[in-house]
Short mmCIF file of C-alpha atoms and ligand atoms in Angstrom, two decimals:
data_model
loop_
_atom_site.label_atom_id
_atom_site.label_comp_id
_atom_site.label_asym_id
_atom_site.label_seq_id
_atom_site.Cartn_x
_atom_site.Cartn_y
_atom_site.Cartn_z
CA MET A 237 0.01 0.02 0.02
CA LYS A 238 2.69 2.36 -1.11
CA ALA A 239 2.85 4.77 -4.04
CA THR A 240 4.88 7.76 -5.24
CA ALA A 241 3.70 10.55 -7.48
CA VAL A 242 5.31 13.61 -9.04
CA ALA A 243 3.29 16.70 -9.85
CA ASN A 244 4.34 20.06 -11.30
CA ALA A 245 3.15 23.42 -10.02
CA ASN A 246 0.95 25.46 -12.28
CA ILE A 247 0.79 29.16 -12.93
CA ALA A 248 -2.62 30.75 -13.46
CA LEU A 249 -3.13 32.85 -16.59
CA VAL A 250 -6.67 33.61 -15.47
CA LYS A 251 -6.69 33.50 -11.68
CA TYR A 252 -8.78 31.75 -9.06
CA TRP A 253 -9.50 34.03 -6.05
CA GLY A 254 -12.55 33.33 -3.94
CA LYS A 255 -14.73 30.30 -2.98
CA ARG A 256 -18.52 29.90 -3.23
CA ASN A 257 -18.18 26.77 -1.04
CA LYS A 258 -15.26 26.44 1.42
CA GLU A 259 -15.82 22.85 2.43
CA LEU A 260 -15.87 21.38 -1.07
CA ILE A 261 -13.58 24.13 -2.43
CA LEU A 262 -15.84 25.40 -5.20
CA PRO A 263 -14.70 28.66 -6.81
CA PHE A 264 -16.73 31.68 -7.90
CA ASN A 265 -14.95 31.67 -11.28
CA SER A 266 -13.24 29.32 -13.70
CA SER A 267 -9.47 29.65 -14.06
CA ILE A 268 -6.85 28.77 -16.67
CA SER A 269 -3.24 27.82 -16.09
CA MET A 270 -0.05 26.35 -17.50
CA VAL A 271 1.52 23.35 -15.76
CA CYS A 272 5.18 24.28 -15.12
CA ASP A 273 7.80 21.82 -16.15
CA GLY A 274 10.63 22.16 -13.63
CA LEU A 275 8.68 23.19 -10.48
CA HIS A 276 7.70 19.89 -8.98
CA THR A 277 6.82 18.03 -5.79
CA LYS A 278 7.46 14.36 -5.30
CA THR A 279 5.44 12.57 -2.64
CA THR A 280 5.50 8.98 -1.31
CA VAL A 281 2.53 7.70 0.70
CA GLU A 282 2.32 4.40 2.52
CA PHE A 283 -0.66 3.15 4.46
CA GLY A 284 0.53 0.62 7.07
CA ASP A 285 0.66 -0.41 10.70
CA TYR A 286 1.81 2.94 11.99
CA ASP A 287 0.49 4.33 15.32
CA GLU A 288 -0.37 7.64 13.84
CA ASP A 289 -0.30 9.61 10.59
CA SER A 290 3.00 11.40 9.92
CA ILE A 291 3.82 13.90 7.27
CA LYS A 292 7.26 15.34 6.42
CA ILE A 293 7.56 18.11 3.86
CA ASN A 294 11.08 19.04 2.80
CA ASN A 295 12.50 17.14 5.76
CA GLU A 296 10.36 18.95 8.35
CA GLU A 297 7.46 17.49 10.28
CA LEU A 298 4.20 19.15 9.23
CA GLN A 299 3.58 21.92 11.78
CA LYS A 300 0.84 24.40 10.88
CA ASP A 301 -1.65 22.39 8.80
CA GLU A 302 -3.40 25.30 7.13
CA LYS A 303 -4.28 23.30 4.04
CA ASP A 304 -5.55 20.43 6.27
CA VAL A 305 -3.24 17.95 4.57
CA LEU A 306 -4.14 15.35 7.18
CA GLY A 307 -7.78 15.93 6.44
CA HIS A 308 -7.09 15.30 2.80
CA VAL A 309 -5.40 11.97 3.67
CA GLU A 310 -8.46 11.10 5.78
CA ARG A 311 -10.77 12.01 2.89
CA ILE A 312 -8.92 9.59 0.61
CA ARG A 313 -8.86 6.88 3.30
CA LYS A 314 -12.67 7.17 3.72
CA ILE A 315 -13.30 6.88 -0.06
CA ALA A 316 -11.12 3.78 -0.15
CA GLY A 317 -12.72 2.33 3.02
CA ILE A 318 -9.41 1.65 4.76
CA ASN A 319 -8.25 2.63 8.28
CA LYS A 320 -4.49 2.16 8.24
CA LYS A 321 -2.39 5.14 9.24
CA ALA A 322 -0.30 6.99 6.65
CA LYS A 323 3.34 7.84 6.37
CA VAL A 324 3.86 10.69 3.93
CA ILE A 325 7.16 12.15 2.74
CA SER A 326 7.15 15.03 0.35
CA GLU A 327 9.90 17.04 -1.35
CA ALA A 328 9.58 20.17 -3.50
CA ASN A 329 12.42 21.50 -5.62
CA PHE A 330 11.48 25.16 -5.11
CA PRO A 331 10.64 27.52 -2.17
CA VAL A 332 7.43 26.55 -0.38
CA ALA A 333 4.68 29.07 0.54
CA ALA A 334 6.23 31.99 -1.30
CA GLY A 335 3.74 32.37 -4.17
CA LEU A 336 5.11 29.65 -6.42
CA ALA A 337 2.09 27.36 -6.20
CA SER A 338 3.72 24.87 -3.85
CA SER A 339 0.38 23.78 -2.50
CA ALA A 340 -0.88 23.02 -6.01
CA SER A 341 1.94 20.62 -6.83
CA GLY A 342 2.02 19.27 -3.24
CA LEU A 343 -1.70 18.49 -3.03
CA ALA A 344 -1.80 17.13 -6.56
CA ALA A 345 1.09 14.75 -5.88
CA LEU A 346 -0.48 13.74 -2.51
CA THR A 347 -3.83 13.05 -4.17
CA LEU A 348 -2.38 10.75 -6.84
CA ALA A 349 0.05 8.96 -4.49
CA ALA A 350 -2.42 8.51 -1.62
CA SER A 351 -5.30 7.37 -3.83
CA LYS A 352 -3.06 4.84 -5.57
CA ALA A 353 -1.60 3.64 -2.23
CA ALA A 354 -5.14 3.24 -0.86
CA GLY A 355 -6.01 0.98 -3.80
CA LEU A 356 -8.16 3.44 -5.72
CA ASP A 357 -7.99 3.65 -9.43
CA LEU A 358 -9.43 7.06 -10.31
CA SER A 359 -9.89 8.64 -13.71
CA GLU A 360 -8.05 11.87 -14.46
CA ARG A 361 -11.24 13.89 -14.01
CA GLU A 362 -11.93 12.24 -10.68
CA LEU A 363 -8.39 13.01 -9.57
CA THR A 364 -8.81 16.68 -10.44
CA MET A 365 -11.97 16.87 -8.32
CA LEU A 366 -10.33 15.11 -5.42
CA ALA A 367 -7.20 17.31 -5.61
CA ARG A 368 -9.49 20.34 -5.75
CA GLN A 369 -10.80 19.45 -2.26
CA GLY A 370 -7.25 19.53 -0.91
CA SER A 371 -6.39 22.86 -2.52
CA GLY A 372 -8.33 24.52 -5.34
CA SER A 373 -5.31 25.20 -7.57
CA ALA A 374 -4.17 21.57 -7.17
CA SER A 375 -6.97 20.53 -9.51
CA ARG A 376 -5.01 22.22 -12.32
CA SER A 377 -1.78 20.29 -11.64
CA ILE A 378 -3.23 16.83 -12.52
CA SER A 379 -3.63 17.32 -16.30
CA GLU A 380 -0.78 18.28 -18.71
CA GLY A 381 -0.03 21.51 -20.55
CA PHE A 382 -2.56 24.36 -20.58
CA GLY A 383 -5.71 23.58 -18.57
CA ILE A 384 -8.94 24.96 -17.28
CA TRP A 385 -10.58 24.44 -13.93
CA ASN A 386 -14.31 24.74 -14.74
CA LYS A 387 -16.06 26.41 -11.88
CA GLY A 388 -19.17 24.29 -12.21
CA GLU A 389 -22.68 25.24 -11.13
CA LYS A 390 -23.77 22.32 -8.95
CA GLU A 391 -23.85 22.51 -5.15
CA ASP A 392 -22.21 19.11 -4.78
CA GLY A 393 -19.15 20.06 -6.90
CA THR A 394 -19.48 17.16 -9.32
CA ASP A 395 -19.10 19.55 -12.30
CA SER A 396 -16.16 21.50 -10.86
CA PHE A 397 -13.20 19.69 -12.47
CA ALA A 398 -10.07 20.55 -14.44
CA GLU A 399 -9.06 19.39 -17.90
CA THR A 400 -6.42 20.06 -20.54
CA ILE A 401 -7.21 22.74 -23.15
CA ALA A 402 -3.98 22.14 -25.09
CA PRO A 403 -1.27 19.57 -24.42
CA LYS A 404 2.30 20.67 -23.77
CA ALA A 405 3.38 19.78 -27.34
CA HIS A 406 0.85 22.34 -28.71
CA TRP A 407 3.05 25.34 -27.75
CA PRO A 408 6.55 24.24 -26.79
CA GLU A 409 7.96 27.74 -27.36
CA PHE A 410 5.96 29.26 -24.50
CA ARG A 411 8.07 30.16 -21.47
CA MET A 412 7.45 31.33 -17.93
CA ILE A 413 10.33 32.82 -15.96
CA ALA A 414 9.75 32.76 -12.19
CA CYS A 415 11.71 35.61 -10.62
CA ILE A 416 12.41 34.90 -6.96
CA VAL A 417 12.16 38.33 -5.48
CA SER A 418 11.99 37.02 -1.93
CA GLU A 419 12.11 33.59 -0.26
CA ALA A 420 10.38 34.80 2.90
CA LYS A 421 7.12 33.05 3.80
CA LYS A 422 4.16 35.23 2.99
CA ALA A 423 2.32 37.10 5.73
CA THR A 424 -1.22 36.28 4.52
CA SER A 425 -2.00 32.82 3.22
CA SER A 426 -4.03 32.62 0.01
CA ARG A 427 -6.80 30.69 1.76
CA ALA A 428 -7.30 33.42 4.41
CA GLY A 429 -6.64 36.21 1.94
CA MET A 430 -9.26 35.15 -0.62
CA SER A 431 -11.86 34.66 2.05
CA GLN A 432 -11.25 38.16 3.41
CA THR A 433 -11.33 39.59 -0.16
CA VAL A 434 -14.73 38.06 -0.92
CA LYS A 435 -16.09 39.50 2.34
CA THR A 436 -14.65 43.03 2.16
CA SER A 437 -13.33 44.18 -1.21
CA PRO A 438 -15.70 46.55 -2.97
CA TYR A 439 -14.07 45.53 -6.22
CA TYR A 440 -14.79 41.78 -5.92
CA GLU A 441 -18.00 42.02 -7.86
CA GLY A 442 -16.28 43.92 -10.63
CA TRP A 443 -13.58 41.26 -10.79
CA LEU A 444 -16.17 38.54 -11.26
CA LYS A 445 -17.99 40.50 -14.00
CA THR A 446 -14.93 40.47 -16.26
CA ILE A 447 -13.86 36.88 -15.85
CA ASP A 448 -15.94 35.20 -18.54
CA GLN A 449 -14.44 37.50 -21.18
CA ASP A 450 -10.94 36.76 -19.88
CA ILE A 451 -11.60 33.00 -20.02
CA GLU A 452 -12.83 33.28 -23.60
CA ASN A 453 -9.86 35.38 -24.71
CA MET A 454 -7.40 33.09 -22.99
CA LYS A 455 -8.92 29.95 -24.55
CA GLU A 456 -8.77 31.57 -28.00
CA GLY A 457 -5.20 32.87 -27.43
CA ILE A 458 -3.93 29.46 -26.39
CA LYS A 459 -5.75 27.69 -29.26
CA LYS A 460 -4.36 30.08 -31.87
CA LYS A 461 -0.92 30.43 -30.11
CA ASP A 462 -1.55 34.20 -30.10
CA PHE A 463 1.10 35.25 -27.60
CA THR A 464 -0.04 38.92 -27.48
CA LEU A 465 -3.55 37.91 -26.62
CA VAL A 466 -2.45 35.38 -23.99
CA GLY A 467 0.12 37.71 -22.39
CA SER A 468 -2.02 40.84 -22.35
CA THR A 469 -5.04 38.94 -20.98
CA ALA A 470 -2.93 37.30 -18.24
CA GLU A 471 -1.28 40.54 -17.21
CA ALA A 472 -4.55 42.48 -17.05
CA ASN A 473 -6.17 39.60 -15.14
CA ALA A 474 -3.40 39.50 -12.55
CA LEU A 475 -3.64 43.26 -12.05
CA LYS A 476 -7.41 43.00 -11.54
CA MET A 477 -6.97 40.27 -8.97
CA HIS A 478 -4.33 42.31 -7.12
CA ALA A 479 -6.68 45.31 -7.16
CA THR A 480 -9.21 43.20 -5.16
CA MET A 481 -6.44 42.15 -2.79
CA ILE A 482 -5.15 45.66 -2.20
CA THR A 483 -8.71 46.89 -1.53
CA THR A 484 -9.42 44.10 0.98
CA ASP A 485 -9.92 45.24 4.58
CA PRO A 486 -7.31 44.98 6.04
CA SER A 487 -5.35 45.50 2.85
CA ILE A 488 -3.33 42.58 1.40
CA ILE A 489 -0.33 43.80 -0.53
CA TYR A 490 1.73 40.84 -1.75
CA TRP A 491 4.09 42.99 -3.86
CA ALA A 492 7.58 43.88 -2.61
CA PRO A 493 9.68 46.74 -4.01
CA GLY A 494 11.51 44.21 -6.19
CA THR A 495 8.15 43.08 -7.61
CA MET A 496 7.40 46.63 -8.83
CA GLU A 497 10.85 47.10 -10.22
CA ILE A 498 10.44 44.08 -12.55
CA MET A 499 6.89 45.11 -13.50
CA HIS A 500 8.09 48.57 -14.58
CA SER A 501 11.07 47.06 -16.49
CA ILE A 502 8.76 44.75 -18.43
CA LEU A 503 6.52 47.71 -19.44
CA GLN A 504 9.62 49.59 -20.57
CA TRP A 505 10.99 46.62 -22.50
CA ARG A 506 7.64 46.26 -24.30
CA GLU A 507 7.90 49.91 -25.40
CA GLU A 508 11.24 48.99 -26.84
CA GLY A 509 9.80 46.07 -28.76
CA LEU A 510 10.79 43.20 -26.46
CA GLU A 511 7.51 41.47 -25.83
CA SER A 512 6.88 39.89 -22.47
CA TYR A 513 4.17 40.13 -19.79
CA PHE A 514 4.05 39.80 -16.03
CA THR A 515 1.78 38.00 -13.61
CA MET A 516 1.91 37.66 -9.79
CA ASP A 517 0.11 35.41 -7.36
CA ALA A 518 -0.27 35.44 -3.57
CA GLY A 519 3.35 36.45 -3.05
CA PRO A 520 6.07 38.85 -4.25
CA GLN A 521 7.42 36.66 -7.02
CA VAL A 522 7.01 37.93 -10.59
CA LYS A 523 6.34 35.36 -13.30
CA ILE A 524 7.30 36.60 -16.76
CA LEU A 525 5.53 35.16 -19.81
CA CYS A 526 7.62 35.17 -22.97
CA LEU A 527 8.51 33.14 -26.06
CA GLU A 528 11.66 31.04 -26.37
CA LYS A 529 13.16 33.39 -29.03
CA ASP A 530 13.28 36.27 -26.46
CA LEU A 531 14.41 34.23 -23.45
CA GLU A 532 18.12 34.96 -23.68
CA GLU A 533 17.67 38.73 -24.04
CA ILE A 534 15.17 38.90 -21.15
CA GLN A 535 17.40 36.83 -18.90
CA LYS A 536 20.35 39.09 -19.68
CA ARG A 537 18.31 42.15 -18.69
CA LEU A 538 16.94 40.45 -15.59
CA SER A 539 20.43 39.70 -14.27
CA ASN A 540 20.60 43.31 -13.03
CA LEU A 541 17.22 43.06 -11.29
CA VAL A 542 16.93 39.66 -9.60
CA LYS A 543 19.38 37.07 -8.30
CA LYS A 544 17.39 33.91 -8.83
CA THR A 545 15.15 32.85 -11.72
CA ILE A 546 13.60 29.54 -12.78
CA VAL A 547 12.55 29.00 -16.37
CA CYS A 548 9.61 26.69 -17.12
CA LYS A 549 8.02 25.32 -20.27
CA PRO A 550 4.52 23.75 -20.50
CA GLY A 551 4.84 20.55 -18.50
CA ASP A 552 3.44 17.12 -17.81
CA GLY A 553 0.50 16.28 -15.63
CA ALA A 554 0.83 14.35 -12.36
CA ARG A 555 2.33 10.88 -12.80
CA LEU A 556 3.27 7.82 -10.76
CA THR A 557 6.87 6.67 -10.37
CA GLU A 558 8.54 3.65 -8.76
CA ASP A 559 11.28 5.90 -7.42
CA HIS A 560 9.98 6.00 -3.79
CA LEU A 561 11.31 8.49 -1.18
CA PHE A 562 11.39 5.79 1.51
C1 2P0 B 590 -4.38 30.83 -8.72
N1 2P0 B 590 -3.97 31.39 -6.33
O1 2P0 B 590 -5.29 30.76 -9.57
C2 2P0 B 590 -4.55 31.79 -7.56
C3 2P0 B 590 -3.92 33.12 -7.87
C4 2P0 B 590 -3.26 32.46 -5.71
C5 2P0 B 590 -3.41 33.64 -6.55
O2 2P0 B 590 -4.86 29.40 -6.34
O3 2P0 B 590 -7.67 27.65 -0.35
O4 2P0 B 590 -3.69 27.56 -2.58
O5 2P0 B 590 -6.18 25.77 -1.07
O6 2P0 B 590 -8.11 26.50 -2.54
O7 2P0 B 590 -5.37 26.99 -4.43
C6 2P0 B 590 -3.89 29.95 -4.39
O8 2P0 B 590 -4.94 29.38 -3.74
O9 2P0 B 590 -6.13 28.03 -2.21
C7 2P0 B 590 -4.24 30.22 -5.75
P1 2P0 B 590 -7.07 26.93 -1.51
P2 2P0 B 590 -4.99 27.86 -3.29
O10 2P0 B 590 -3.34 30.16 -8.83
#
């Protein structure tokens, strides 16, 4: 009863920010993302004769369980109808809880590994719905390439699943450069932050009103490989989400001075004809969207602005491996 899974992080091009149902994790709006080759979590799960559940993430015992990782293990155990305790070891190859979607890759890998170890054989769609209940964005780390998490309409969440819009081979020239502005853990978690935004931001309704158009533009842009449409839609969408964060009471400002410096530089470079776009999540990191042909020049210019960058292409979905961590 042991299995290991690897799942990549994903970066939203149309963001998820706000839940209509917190227990089942059902979002107010659909979101679109790219699975990031190179930002991954590997997780081994074993159900056995242990006295209690134990979880180690990056060599540290799980302390603050904000995502209720143990609850997610229990959810999977119930579905499988087993009662053995779990040993879970998980390793990410990038900074955790700093706005690089570590929970997405972590919960996606845990969902696949734990369900397999528990003897379940779920379809890809079922896996996305189960991962969603661990962490919303994890639903988008199950399937490969560019994907959509459909918000669904039903109260029971059975139509709120993720699926691939375009496989990774559709647009191999697409790049995302994650600029690590700060490795400090963020002050406001995305779970608490989005709940507070829904409750208090006067702009939240305005955000929701514009999402359907963003989703349509993004789908079309990806389908046609129209980089200008994808980049400009993603950048505007990220700015709208941050406008709702900034106008939350109390205000949530995820940007650091280094974040702004990169944003301004990208705007300047575009004026000069070097096309790239920025997007930011619940943290100070800037993710730059560009095409392979411009990567070298952008990296050269970035070397004066930020010490650490990670370049990702469209990546694989979650997969099982025999290479166990214990
Ligand atoms: C996203 N984020 O679409 C957005 C953009 C952060 C900003 O999904 O409460 O960790 O576990 O469902 O998935 C982060 O939220 O939140 C997130 P929960 P999650 O990528």
